[in-house]
Short mmCIF file of C-alpha atoms in Angstrom, two decimals:
data_model
loop_
_atom_site.label_atom_id
_atom_site.label_comp_id
_atom_site.label_asym_id
_atom_site.label_seq_id
_atom_site.Cartn_x
_atom_site.Cartn_y
_atom_site.Cartn_z
CA MET A 1 5.00 5.32 -23.55
CA ASN A 2 1.54 3.65 -22.83
CA ILE A 3 1.48 1.97 -19.48
CA ARG A 4 -1.42 0.13 -20.33
CA GLU A 5 0.68 -1.19 -23.20
CA TYR A 6 3.61 -1.78 -21.12
CA ILE A 7 2.45 -3.90 -18.56
CA LYS A 8 0.77 -6.40 -21.29
CA ASP A 9 4.55 -7.78 -21.95
CA ASN A 10 7.06 -6.39 -19.28
CA ILE A 11 7.15 -6.34 -15.89
CA LEU A 12 7.17 -3.32 -14.23
CA ILE A 13 8.81 -1.56 -11.57
CA PHE A 14 7.91 0.69 -8.93
CA ASP A 15 9.87 2.66 -5.95
CA GLY A 16 10.19 2.26 -2.76
CA ALA A 17 9.36 4.03 0.34
CA MET A 18 9.20 8.00 0.69
CA GLY A 19 8.64 8.12 4.68
CA THR A 20 11.52 5.77 5.02
CA MET A 21 13.85 8.13 3.33
CA LEU A 22 12.43 11.07 4.40
CA GLN A 23 13.01 9.50 8.11
CA ARG A 24 16.90 8.64 6.45
CA LYS A 25 17.42 12.12 5.63
CA GLY A 26 16.49 13.44 9.02
CA LEU A 27 13.20 14.76 9.01
CA ASN A 28 10.51 14.07 11.52
CA ILE A 29 7.94 12.04 9.47
CA ASN A 30 5.44 11.48 12.79
CA GLN A 31 3.11 14.89 11.43
CA GLY A 32 3.15 13.41 7.99
CA THR A 33 5.35 13.57 4.68
CA GLU A 34 3.54 15.67 2.18
CA LYS A 35 4.81 18.92 3.70
CA PHE A 36 7.83 18.04 2.93
CA ASN A 37 7.02 18.97 -0.92
CA ILE A 38 6.94 22.23 0.09
CA THR A 39 9.15 22.82 2.56
CA HIS A 40 12.30 20.55 1.48
CA SER A 41 11.33 19.95 -2.05
CA GLU A 42 15.02 19.22 -2.47
CA ILE A 43 15.38 16.03 -0.53
CA VAL A 44 11.81 14.71 -2.14
CA LYS A 45 13.37 15.50 -5.32
CA ASN A 46 16.80 13.82 -4.76
CA ILE A 47 14.88 10.72 -3.43
CA HIS A 48 12.67 10.42 -6.64
CA LYS A 49 16.13 10.61 -8.32
CA GLU A 50 17.85 7.75 -6.70
CA TYR A 51 14.79 5.97 -7.03
CA ILE A 52 14.87 6.11 -11.11
CA LYS A 53 18.64 5.71 -10.49
CA ALA A 54 18.21 2.28 -8.75
CA GLY A 55 15.86 1.24 -11.68
CA ALA A 56 12.00 2.20 -10.82
CA LYS A 57 9.94 2.54 -13.80
CA VAL A 58 7.53 4.20 -11.84
CA ILE A 59 7.78 7.13 -9.41
CA THR A 60 4.68 7.78 -7.05
CA THR A 61 3.82 11.05 -5.78
CA ASN A 62 4.95 12.11 -1.92
CA THR A 63 0.93 12.68 -1.81
CA PHE A 64 -0.28 9.53 0.31
CA GLY A 65 -2.06 11.68 2.67
CA ALA A 66 -3.12 14.98 0.73
CA ASN A 67 -6.44 14.33 1.42
CA GLU A 68 -9.02 17.25 2.98
CA ILE A 69 -9.40 15.20 5.92
CA ARG A 70 -5.61 14.38 6.66
CA LEU A 71 -4.31 17.93 5.64
CA LYS A 72 -7.18 19.55 8.21
CA ASN A 73 -4.90 21.11 10.74
CA THR A 74 -2.12 22.14 8.18
CA PRO A 75 -1.34 25.29 6.22
CA TYR A 76 -1.58 23.78 2.96
CA SER A 77 -4.68 22.67 0.67
CA VAL A 78 -5.18 19.77 -1.01
CA GLU A 79 -4.06 21.69 -4.64
CA GLU A 80 -1.06 22.71 -3.18
CA ILE A 81 0.16 19.62 -1.92
CA ILE A 82 -0.65 17.93 -5.36
CA CYS A 83 0.97 20.40 -7.46
CA SER A 84 3.97 20.40 -5.89
CA GLY A 85 4.24 16.69 -5.36
CA VAL A 86 3.30 16.18 -9.12
CA ASN A 87 5.69 18.55 -10.13
CA ILE A 88 8.44 17.39 -8.35
CA ALA A 89 8.07 14.02 -9.92
CA LYS A 90 7.64 15.34 -12.75
CA GLU A 91 10.63 17.17 -13.22
CA VAL A 92 12.86 14.29 -13.16
CA MET A 93 11.39 11.29 -14.42
CA ASP A 94 12.47 11.42 -18.06
CA ARG A 95 8.39 10.47 -19.28
CA GLU A 96 9.59 8.62 -22.57
CA ASN A 97 10.88 6.07 -20.51
CA GLY A 98 9.16 5.35 -17.02
CA PHE A 99 6.02 6.61 -15.37
CA VAL A 100 4.45 9.72 -12.76
CA ALA A 101 1.99 7.76 -10.14
CA LEU A 102 -0.75 9.99 -8.24
CA ASP A 103 -0.32 8.72 -4.84
CA ILE A 104 -3.94 8.04 -3.01
CA GLY A 105 -3.94 6.70 0.73
CA PRO A 106 -7.02 6.22 3.13
CA ILE A 107 -9.12 9.03 4.34
CA GLY A 108 -7.65 8.55 7.60
CA ARG A 109 -11.52 7.84 8.88
CA LYS A 110 -13.99 4.99 8.90
CA VAL A 111 -16.30 5.12 5.61
CA GLY A 112 -19.75 4.13 5.82
CA GLU A 113 -23.36 5.05 5.81
CA ASN A 114 -23.67 4.94 9.58
CA GLU A 115 -19.96 6.66 9.70
CA GLU A 116 -18.41 10.44 9.92
CA ILE A 117 -17.73 9.77 6.08
CA ASP A 118 -20.00 8.37 3.99
CA PHE A 119 -19.85 6.86 0.66
CA ASN A 120 -20.79 9.92 -1.55
CA ARG A 121 -18.59 12.54 0.88
CA ALA A 122 -15.78 9.68 0.21
CA LYS A 123 -16.12 10.01 -3.53
CA ASN A 124 -15.94 13.24 -3.13
CA ILE A 125 -12.78 13.50 -1.60
CA PHE A 126 -10.85 10.91 -4.17
CA LYS A 127 -12.30 13.39 -6.81
CA ARG A 128 -10.65 16.42 -5.63
CA GLN A 129 -7.41 14.77 -5.36
CA ILE A 130 -7.83 13.02 -9.13
CA LYS A 131 -8.97 16.43 -10.42
CA GLU A 132 -5.96 18.24 -9.44
CA GLY A 133 -3.69 15.39 -10.02
CA ILE A 134 -4.52 14.80 -13.85
CA LYS A 135 -4.39 18.64 -13.96
CA TYR A 136 -0.28 18.52 -13.99
CA GLU A 137 -1.03 15.23 -16.22
CA VAL A 138 0.03 11.88 -13.97
CA ASP A 139 0.41 8.99 -15.82
CA LEU A 140 -1.52 6.89 -14.04
CA VAL A 141 -3.29 6.69 -10.12
CA ILE A 142 -2.18 4.27 -7.60
CA ILE A 143 -4.78 3.85 -4.43
CA GLU A 144 -2.46 2.04 -1.67
CA THR A 145 -2.81 0.52 1.81
CA MET A 146 -6.38 0.35 1.48
CA THR A 147 -7.99 -1.74 4.08
CA ASP A 148 -11.85 -1.08 3.54
CA LEU A 149 -13.33 -2.72 0.57
CA TYR A 150 -16.00 0.42 0.63
CA GLU A 151 -13.63 2.78 1.12
CA MET A 152 -11.60 1.38 -1.81
CA LYS A 153 -14.70 1.67 -4.46
CA ALA A 154 -15.56 5.00 -3.23
CA ALA A 155 -12.00 6.30 -4.20
CA ILE A 156 -12.48 4.09 -7.39
CA TYR A 157 -15.79 5.48 -8.36
CA GLY A 158 -14.33 9.19 -7.70
CA ILE A 159 -11.70 8.85 -10.03
CA LYS A 160 -13.82 7.70 -12.61
CA GLU A 161 -16.04 10.22 -12.81
CA VAL A 162 -13.21 12.61 -13.22
CA CYS A 163 -11.30 10.62 -16.25
CA ASP A 164 -10.15 7.83 -17.47
CA ILE A 165 -6.52 7.53 -16.29
CA PRO A 166 -5.01 3.87 -15.65
CA ILE A 167 -5.75 3.15 -11.67
CA PHE A 168 -3.97 0.49 -9.74
CA ALA A 169 -5.43 -0.36 -6.28
CA THR A 170 -3.91 -2.00 -3.35
CA MET A 171 -4.96 -3.37 0.09
CA ALA A 172 -2.84 -4.08 2.97
CA PHE A 173 -3.70 -7.52 4.31
CA SER A 174 -2.56 -8.78 7.62
CA LYS A 175 -0.67 -12.52 8.47
CA GLU A 176 -4.19 -14.08 8.69
CA GLY A 177 -4.44 -13.08 5.08
CA LYS A 178 -7.28 -10.83 4.86
CA THR A 179 -7.29 -7.08 5.76
CA TYR A 180 -7.74 -5.21 8.67
CA GLY A 181 -11.64 -4.29 7.01
CA GLY A 182 -12.19 -7.81 6.58
CA CYS A 183 -11.80 -8.15 2.71
CA LEU A 184 -9.84 -11.30 1.63
CA PRO A 185 -8.31 -11.65 -1.39
CA GLU A 186 -10.47 -13.02 -3.38
CA THR A 187 -13.08 -10.72 -2.34
CA MET A 188 -10.93 -7.88 -3.60
CA SER A 189 -10.09 -9.56 -6.88
CA LEU A 190 -13.79 -10.52 -8.13
CA ASN A 191 -14.76 -6.87 -7.09
CA LEU A 192 -12.57 -4.71 -8.33
CA GLU A 193 -12.05 -7.01 -11.65
CA LYS A 194 -15.68 -5.79 -12.12
CA LEU A 195 -14.91 -2.06 -11.54
CA ASP A 196 -12.11 -1.98 -14.42
CA VAL A 197 -9.07 -0.80 -12.73
CA ASP A 198 -5.86 -1.90 -14.41
CA GLY A 199 -4.21 -4.16 -11.96
CA ILE A 200 -4.96 -5.18 -8.26
CA GLY A 201 -2.68 -6.24 -5.46
CA VAL A 202 -0.59 -5.93 -2.26
CA ASN A 203 0.96 -3.19 -0.49
CA CYS A 204 2.32 -2.21 3.18
CA THR A 205 1.60 -6.50 3.99
CA GLU A 206 5.13 -8.66 5.63
CA GLU A 207 6.80 -10.56 3.02
CA GLY A 208 6.17 -14.24 3.50
CA LYS A 209 4.63 -17.39 2.68
CA ASN A 210 1.69 -15.88 3.60
CA LEU A 211 2.06 -13.16 1.07
CA GLU A 212 3.02 -15.82 -1.49
CA ASP A 213 -0.23 -17.20 -0.65
CA ILE A 214 -2.34 -14.40 -0.71
CA ILE A 215 -0.81 -13.14 -4.33
CA LYS A 216 -1.50 -16.83 -5.30
CA ARG A 217 -5.15 -16.56 -3.97
CA ILE A 218 -5.40 -13.02 -6.15
CA SER A 219 -3.84 -14.19 -9.14
CA LYS A 220 -6.37 -17.29 -9.47
CA ASN A 221 -9.80 -14.56 -9.39
CA THR A 222 -8.26 -11.97 -11.56
CA THR A 223 -7.09 -11.26 -15.28
CA LEU A 224 -5.94 -8.56 -14.26
CA PRO A 225 -1.77 -7.42 -13.78
CA VAL A 226 -1.01 -8.45 -10.23
CA ILE A 227 0.61 -6.24 -7.70
CA ALA A 228 3.37 -7.02 -5.22
CA MET A 229 4.88 -3.72 -3.01
CA PRO A 230 5.43 -5.31 0.29
CA ASN A 231 7.32 -3.74 3.54
CA ALA A 232 10.70 -5.17 4.72
CA GLY A 233 9.54 -7.52 7.35
CA ALA A 234 7.98 -6.45 10.47
CA PRO A 235 8.75 -3.32 12.07
CA LYS A 236 10.20 -2.21 15.33
CA VAL A 237 11.39 0.66 17.16
CA ILE A 238 14.60 1.00 17.96
CA ASN A 239 16.21 4.60 19.18
CA GLY A 240 12.92 6.09 18.50
CA LYS A 241 13.06 4.89 14.76
CA LEU A 242 11.16 2.12 12.81
CA GLU A 243 13.51 -0.12 11.64
CA TYR A 244 12.71 -3.31 9.22
CA GLY A 245 14.54 -6.55 9.20
CA ILE A 246 14.96 -7.92 5.89
CA THR A 247 18.21 -7.04 4.05
CA LYS A 248 17.37 -6.32 0.40
CA GLU A 249 18.98 -9.48 -0.98
CA GLU A 250 16.22 -11.25 0.82
CA PHE A 251 13.71 -8.85 -0.05
CA SER A 252 14.43 -9.47 -3.55
CA LYS A 253 14.29 -13.21 -3.54
CA GLY A 254 10.62 -12.53 -2.43
CA ILE A 255 9.98 -10.71 -5.09
CA LYS A 256 11.26 -13.64 -7.16
CA LYS A 257 8.81 -15.69 -5.66
CA LEU A 258 5.96 -13.26 -5.73
CA ILE A 259 6.57 -13.24 -9.06
CA ASP A 260 6.24 -16.88 -9.93
CA ASN A 261 3.17 -17.24 -7.90
CA GLY A 262 1.51 -14.71 -10.57
CA ALA A 263 2.79 -11.06 -9.88
CA SER A 264 3.78 -8.72 -12.58
CA ILE A 265 4.11 -5.33 -11.15
CA VAL A 266 6.41 -5.28 -8.10
CA GLY A 267 7.97 -2.47 -5.99
CA GLY A 268 8.95 -1.79 -2.20
CA CYS A 269 6.41 -0.54 0.89
CA CYS A 270 7.52 0.58 4.52
CA GLY A 271 11.05 -0.06 5.30
CA THR A 272 12.56 -0.08 1.37
CA THR A 273 14.86 2.29 -0.21
CA PRO A 274 16.49 2.88 -3.23
CA GLU A 275 18.91 -0.28 -2.66
CA PHE A 276 15.71 -2.65 -1.95
CA ILE A 277 14.29 -1.68 -5.96
CA LYS A 278 18.01 -1.47 -7.03
CA GLU A 279 18.44 -4.98 -5.61
CA ILE A 280 14.67 -6.26 -7.49
CA SER A 281 15.98 -4.42 -10.70
CA LYS A 282 19.22 -7.25 -10.92
CA ILE A 283 17.09 -9.98 -10.49
CA LEU A 284 14.61 -8.80 -13.52
#
């Protein structure tokens, strides 16, 4: 099945949070989640299975922080983490009826000409990740939780220098309607459409009226499919763990409103679980 063809006429459902689920399984995620591809592969695999059973058409690999900067002080290489993450996902997803997305998050350092990581180095960091992902035949790449348009561009250019894989690009927005790097929805839309990606939108952002407005503003400024993967409300620390305040029913109603405002690729971010994805599947 071709994802570029699928998104022309269908609403596409992604999975939900990986970190939230790993924490539920009793694992300590404070040092990062990617190592669990190797140390607790069966748990990661079962989480993917739960999301597929709930109705997710796309599962994202457990590789959000699998870059050479974030993995520097771990015993694992970029290649080891991505190889294990992709192969776990491929084991459980029926590729005739669903897709595996290589998950790429921010580098973890500020990117800029006068910063520790300049544009070319950032681009090469992302290239290293995608080279490994396509070696194991992922269907698409999702660049997510970006707050800086400059870093997002480095990721997209890096990927496009390696291959023509479908690219979904999402940024995290504040309640004020801009990313923490100061990027507005209109700016993101106009810039990323020129870079010929396959879908753009929002993730890791609290659901609510402000997100509906952001999705509407993105939709008005792009011809691309619009992505919405919100958090399950605002996080609170309870007994040392992050808890989120929105129920699965409230979440699915919110997703329906985002679809009404232009989103056609939906899923969940922090705090969401297979129950949330199942509820989305029901309304769709």
